[in-house]
Amino acid sequence: MSSLQFLFEARSVAIVGASNDQHKLGGRPISYMQRLGYQGKIIPVNPKEEVIQGLPAKHSLAELDDPVDLAVLAVPINLVEPIVKEGLANGVKNYVIFASGYAEIDADGLNKQQRLNALFDKTDARLLGPNCLGFINTHTQLIASFTTAMENHPLNVGKLSFAGHSGALGAYWLDKTIHANIGVSKWISSGNESNTTLADIIEYLANDPQTEVISLYIEQIRQPELCEKALLLAKQNNKPVVAMKGGKSTAGARATLAHTASNTQLGVDYQAIFQRTGVIEVSSLSEMINVCEFQLNGDCIVGKRVGIISISGGAGVMLSDQLESNGLVVSDFSEQLANTVRPLLSPLSCTQNPVDLTAAMVAQPDMLSNVASELISSNEYDALVIFMGLMDSLAEHITRCIIELERNPNCPVLLIWMGGKAECVQAISAHQIMVFDDIPELVSLLSKVALK
Amino acid sequence: MSSLQFLFEARSVAIVGASNDQHKLGGRPISYMQRLGYQGKIIPVNPKEEVIQGLPAKHSLAELDDPVDLAVLAVPINLVEPIVKEGLANGVKNYVIFASGYAEIDADGLNKQQRLNALFDKTDARLLGPNCLGFINTHTQLIASFTTAMENHPLNVGKLSFAGHSGALGAYWLDKTIHANIGVSKWISSGNESNTTLADIIEYLANDPQTEVISLYIEQIRQPELCEKALLLAKQNNKPVVAMKGGKSTAGARATLAHTASNTQLGVDYQAIFQRTGVIEVSSLSEMINVCEFQLNGDCIVGKRVGIISISGGAGVMLSDQLESNGLVVSDFSEQLANTVRPLLSPLSCTQNPVDLTAAMVAQPDMLSNVASELISSNEYDALVIFMGLMDSLAEHITRCIIELERNPNCPVLLIWMGGKAECVQAISAHQIMVFDDIPELVSLLSKVALK
């Protein structure tokens, strides 16, 4: 068992600074865990209370009957050091520290962080943070975080994990997984990384059997060699890694220093590391979620040839232009494929890629299935993109056609449905076919996953 | 009165091939116009019926008591020529022809199109199409189109017009205006442009008092000199033009030929024309709608300096990176501005651009207004971008703060609210402040409008 397993899979947790107010930093984790059914033991710690949110409380970590696996410190910065000392003295091996005011602020803060870190020297205890939002393990419903992202909706349990330097971006990431119906495994806010770095966390996730895809928001890569090693481990274990890198511009770099004391100007060539380890770099959360969903579906695009079937001639044109300008190839049919497809189309349609089904599809609604099946099985394309727009009157039929298409692992199907009905889009997504509302998001996804 | 005014502002319209079935090509325009209250006279034409959708019908254009301003031909291609001849003989000056099967198909089709066009030689009659979806004039509710985009929602009446080579893309454009609550003036599908070209239509829109912003989907620019003249006229009349150009790639060019017989390989340097006439080129409908909305709000960005206020440090970093990599400048505060802003922030925040409000904003919710007001009035920024995420508990307060910000025409405010409540986003948009769900769309908008 790696040392971080005791942290991220803790079976007992003390919330220090526990509160009866479910909206406070020290109240929210307890409230979440009770509501969601944390499988371990929760021990609220508060010097003045006997009972917190219905649970018997301790006055300090010194009063624990048995050492807990994890102490979450929801206390002001000036109380952190004495509480950590008390915890270490009483056998508590893992800490999450929310407080900020450390290295991200000034020299004095850096001093405080170094003093805090020194407490962990010559111990095998681990600290996540400070200046972080903690972590979540959905599989045991261990919520060592005060993020508000789950206030209205619980998370879906699944196989996508996140780690990164921004707790807030992490919260928006959580919100996006809820709305995209993607299951989450671990969610980790690393903060100032005083003791536990992203490299450690990536290594943990690379070994975590409950994680299949890893997504990262990185400001500074603090231990480039260790980080590269951990990313290679993820690659060996067939876990795609999708990363957003912050602090690349002058203003961005200024902001990372103030944010997590991250110095992005130290000459670490993160792009070379990403290149060597197969990390897919994305530039927004939306793009990250799309790439992760594609990977979670188990899809794979091994070449650049994209087939297009469109209900709109103009959309076929725009899609072709955007794909080709992003390095993909909208290659035309072989003569054989053209001969197979021709009788399936209206005589007014041209038999070529992109295929324009034209309004003829309204009279022959099976045209979509028929043409799509031929393209999918032709082995002439590495991916098939279908473009639909509106089509309310045929929406249920189209949905069924797309869900029932025979799958070819060498030619995944992706759909753009502009103005499509929400329930149809949901039904198709639920069958592991990704649906987009406009062309750019699809093109951006394909350019990330097909050219890798 | 320009000759196209009689077409697009017709006060009487004959629907030839009129149908009682409201879902057929010859039924839908009548149904729309009756439902929406077309201000002119509708005359259904059908050789076999006396009454169509409750209106007295004529058997042919020869039976008209008075010539109508416009005849919409919802008939098969083989009936088109005789009907046009009959109409011209009976004083009908304007035609919309839906039928396809002309130059976009083959040499025979081209022949048919040339014969059709010849009927208009030596007349001042006008033809829109063939192979088009017709047009809409929302101001008189003249719906000379069978587009399905309005089946569930009426259009908003307003000042944004569209013309282009794709009726389907146009339909999705209509759908997007409905959802973005943008008012439409004219909507024109130009099809094969056998007689009325985009150049003519742009000239009409440039002179149309009900049009303030023009959006275009262009495959082939058929009359480059006339087109440039019309675009310059729009510029002189202070009407921004936003255009999507299709057929730039090999596959795209192949598709435009089959779509609207558009040859995009003829060496017309559209980018030079756009450059000389100030056309803003966009690459997707979403981007087009965003740029148009910005222009309709009357906003204007005259420089590259962007101020950022973010509730998330990480989002501030990503936003800075993306803006700077797209040519904008996230310039830091002057000493004077820093001194003004410093006391408004938490002592743990760094006084710099991007500003990270941190969680301190939750305790001091007026921090946003206070800091934003200083940046807006400082004259150090050409635009202010505010980034919010979630914040359900403060959503109404944030909404009020943003709506009530004092406006400075030299520093428009734009908002990203990731996972924001729909009603708050709507309320803010209704006050002419654009709201985005993620960073890329905002960056793409700013890079189009700020660097023009």
XYZ file of N, CA and C in Angstrom, chain B residues 158-161 173 182-183 211-216 234-235 237-243 277-282 286-302 412-414 432-434 436 444-452:
183
model
N -36.212 42.180 -34.965
C -35.111 43.045 -34.564
C -34.284 43.513 -35.730
N -32.982 43.655 -35.517
C -32.141 44.376 -36.470
C -30.994 43.581 -37.059
N -30.993 42.281 -36.812
C -29.927 41.449 -37.361
C -30.430 40.725 -38.606
N -29.682 40.812 -39.701
C -30.071 40.121 -40.925
C -29.047 39.062 -41.310
N -29.116 29.047 -37.807
C -28.871 30.441 -37.406
C -30.151 31.007 -36.794
N -32.217 37.127 -29.773
C -31.748 38.184 -30.670
C -32.827 38.448 -31.724
N -33.083 39.704 -31.992
C -34.116 40.076 -32.955
C -33.598 40.040 -34.391
N -32.156 47.026 -40.861
C -30.999 46.152 -40.628
C -29.844 46.955 -40.043
N -29.300 46.495 -38.901
C -28.146 47.180 -38.305
C -26.858 46.372 -38.401
N -27.002 45.053 -38.379
C -25.837 44.177 -38.475
C -26.154 43.107 -39.528
N -25.174 42.803 -40.380
C -25.376 41.849 -41.473
C -24.502 40.622 -41.239
N -25.101 39.444 -41.305
C -24.285 38.230 -41.207
C -24.450 37.411 -42.486
N -23.359 36.795 -42.916
C -23.337 36.127 -44.224
C -22.719 34.740 -44.130
N -22.049 49.004 -46.843
C -22.433 48.622 -45.475
C -21.514 49.304 -44.466
N -20.223 49.320 -44.794
C -19.246 49.933 -43.885
C -19.536 51.429 -43.730
N -22.289 52.865 -44.080
C -23.534 53.035 -43.321
C -23.423 52.494 -41.899
N -22.185 52.239 -41.458
C -21.927 51.776 -40.085
C -22.658 50.486 -39.742
N -22.731 49.586 -40.713
C -23.341 48.289 -40.430
C -22.261 47.224 -40.427
N -21.905 46.717 -39.266
C -20.886 45.659 -39.219
C -21.335 44.443 -40.027
N -20.388 43.833 -40.723
C -20.672 42.624 -41.497
C -19.830 41.475 -40.920
N -20.489 40.371 -40.610
C -19.846 39.203 -40.013
C -20.046 38.043 -40.973
N -18.958 37.409 -41.414
C -19.115 36.403 -42.473
C -18.413 35.094 -42.165
N -12.832 45.736 -46.636
C -14.178 46.223 -46.329
C -14.526 46.060 -44.848
N -13.563 45.577 -44.070
C -13.790 45.472 -42.626
C -14.712 44.346 -42.207
N -14.873 43.347 -43.082
C -15.719 42.204 -42.716
C -15.018 41.382 -41.631
N -15.759 40.984 -40.614
C -15.218 40.124 -39.563
C -15.485 38.680 -39.952
N -14.433 37.914 -40.186
C -14.637 36.516 -40.569
C -14.707 35.628 -39.328
N -15.689 34.762 -39.296
C -15.845 33.815 -38.198
C -15.864 32.412 -38.774
N -21.870 29.573 -33.889
C -21.850 30.072 -32.505
C -21.030 31.351 -32.440
N -19.880 31.323 -33.093
C -19.014 32.495 -33.095
C -19.721 33.661 -33.800
N -20.400 33.350 -34.904
C -21.122 34.389 -35.645
C -22.167 35.054 -34.757
N -22.944 34.240 -34.068
C -24.005 34.791 -33.217
C -23.392 35.647 -32.099
N -22.281 35.202 -31.525
C -21.634 36.001 -30.471
C -21.149 37.345 -30.992
N -20.477 37.322 -32.142
C -19.962 38.585 -32.691
C -21.124 39.512 -33.038
N -22.184 38.955 -33.623
C -23.351 39.786 -33.967
C -23.989 40.383 -32.716
N -24.108 39.569 -31.673
C -24.730 40.076 -30.445
C -23.910 41.229 -29.877
N -22.604 41.063 -29.898
C -21.713 42.127 -29.416
C -21.945 43.409 -30.212
N -22.044 43.283 -31.534
C -22.245 44.462 -32.383
C -23.631 45.061 -32.153
N -24.625 44.218 -31.998
C -25.989 44.719 -31.781
C -26.089 45.466 -30.455
N -25.297 45.040 -29.463
C -25.289 45.744 -28.178
C -24.656 47.126 -28.315
N -24.071 47.388 -29.472
C -23.428 48.683 -29.680
C -22.085 48.783 -28.993
N -21.543 47.634 -28.593
C -20.249 47.662 -27.915
C -19.117 47.841 -28.915
N -18.004 48.275 -28.397
C -16.880 48.603 -29.261
C -15.611 48.494 -28.414
N -14.601 47.818 -28.922
C -13.342 47.688 -28.192
C -12.250 48.285 -29.059
N -11.610 49.344 -28.550
C -10.701 50.085 -29.430
C -9.232 49.746 -29.189
N -16.178 48.108 -22.324
C -17.314 47.208 -22.139
C -16.972 46.058 -21.190
N -18.010 45.559 -20.526
C -17.846 44.463 -19.568
C -18.378 43.179 -20.189
N -17.618 42.097 -20.064
C -18.078 40.782 -20.513
C -17.935 39.813 -19.350
N -27.697 43.792 -21.910
C -26.643 44.013 -22.916
C -25.246 43.742 -22.377
N -25.134 42.811 -21.431
C -23.805 42.346 -21.028
C -23.742 40.880 -21.436
N -22.770 40.544 -22.275
C -22.720 39.180 -22.792
C -22.173 38.219 -21.744
N -20.826 34.199 -21.052
C -20.312 32.985 -21.682
C -20.196 31.891 -20.633
N -12.446 33.918 -28.269
C -12.645 33.984 -29.711
C -13.384 35.270 -30.075
N -14.390 35.645 -29.296
C -15.099 36.903 -29.575
C -14.153 38.098 -29.477
N -13.418 38.189 -28.370
C -12.539 39.352 -28.180
C -11.490 39.412 -29.281
N -10.978 38.254 -29.679
C -9.933 38.300 -30.704
C -10.514 38.761 -32.044
N -11.815 38.568 -32.254
C -12.441 39.041 -33.500
C -12.753 40.533 -33.426
N -13.284 40.986 -32.300
C -13.794 42.364 -32.273
C -12.768 43.375 -31.768
N -11.777 42.918 -30.982
C -10.837 43.887 -30.418
C -9.692 44.162 -31.371
N -9.403 43.213 -32.228
C -8.210 43.358 -33.055
C -8.570 43.792 -34.464
N -9.799 44.202 -34.654
C -10.293 44.584 -35.987
C -9.835 45.993 -36.310
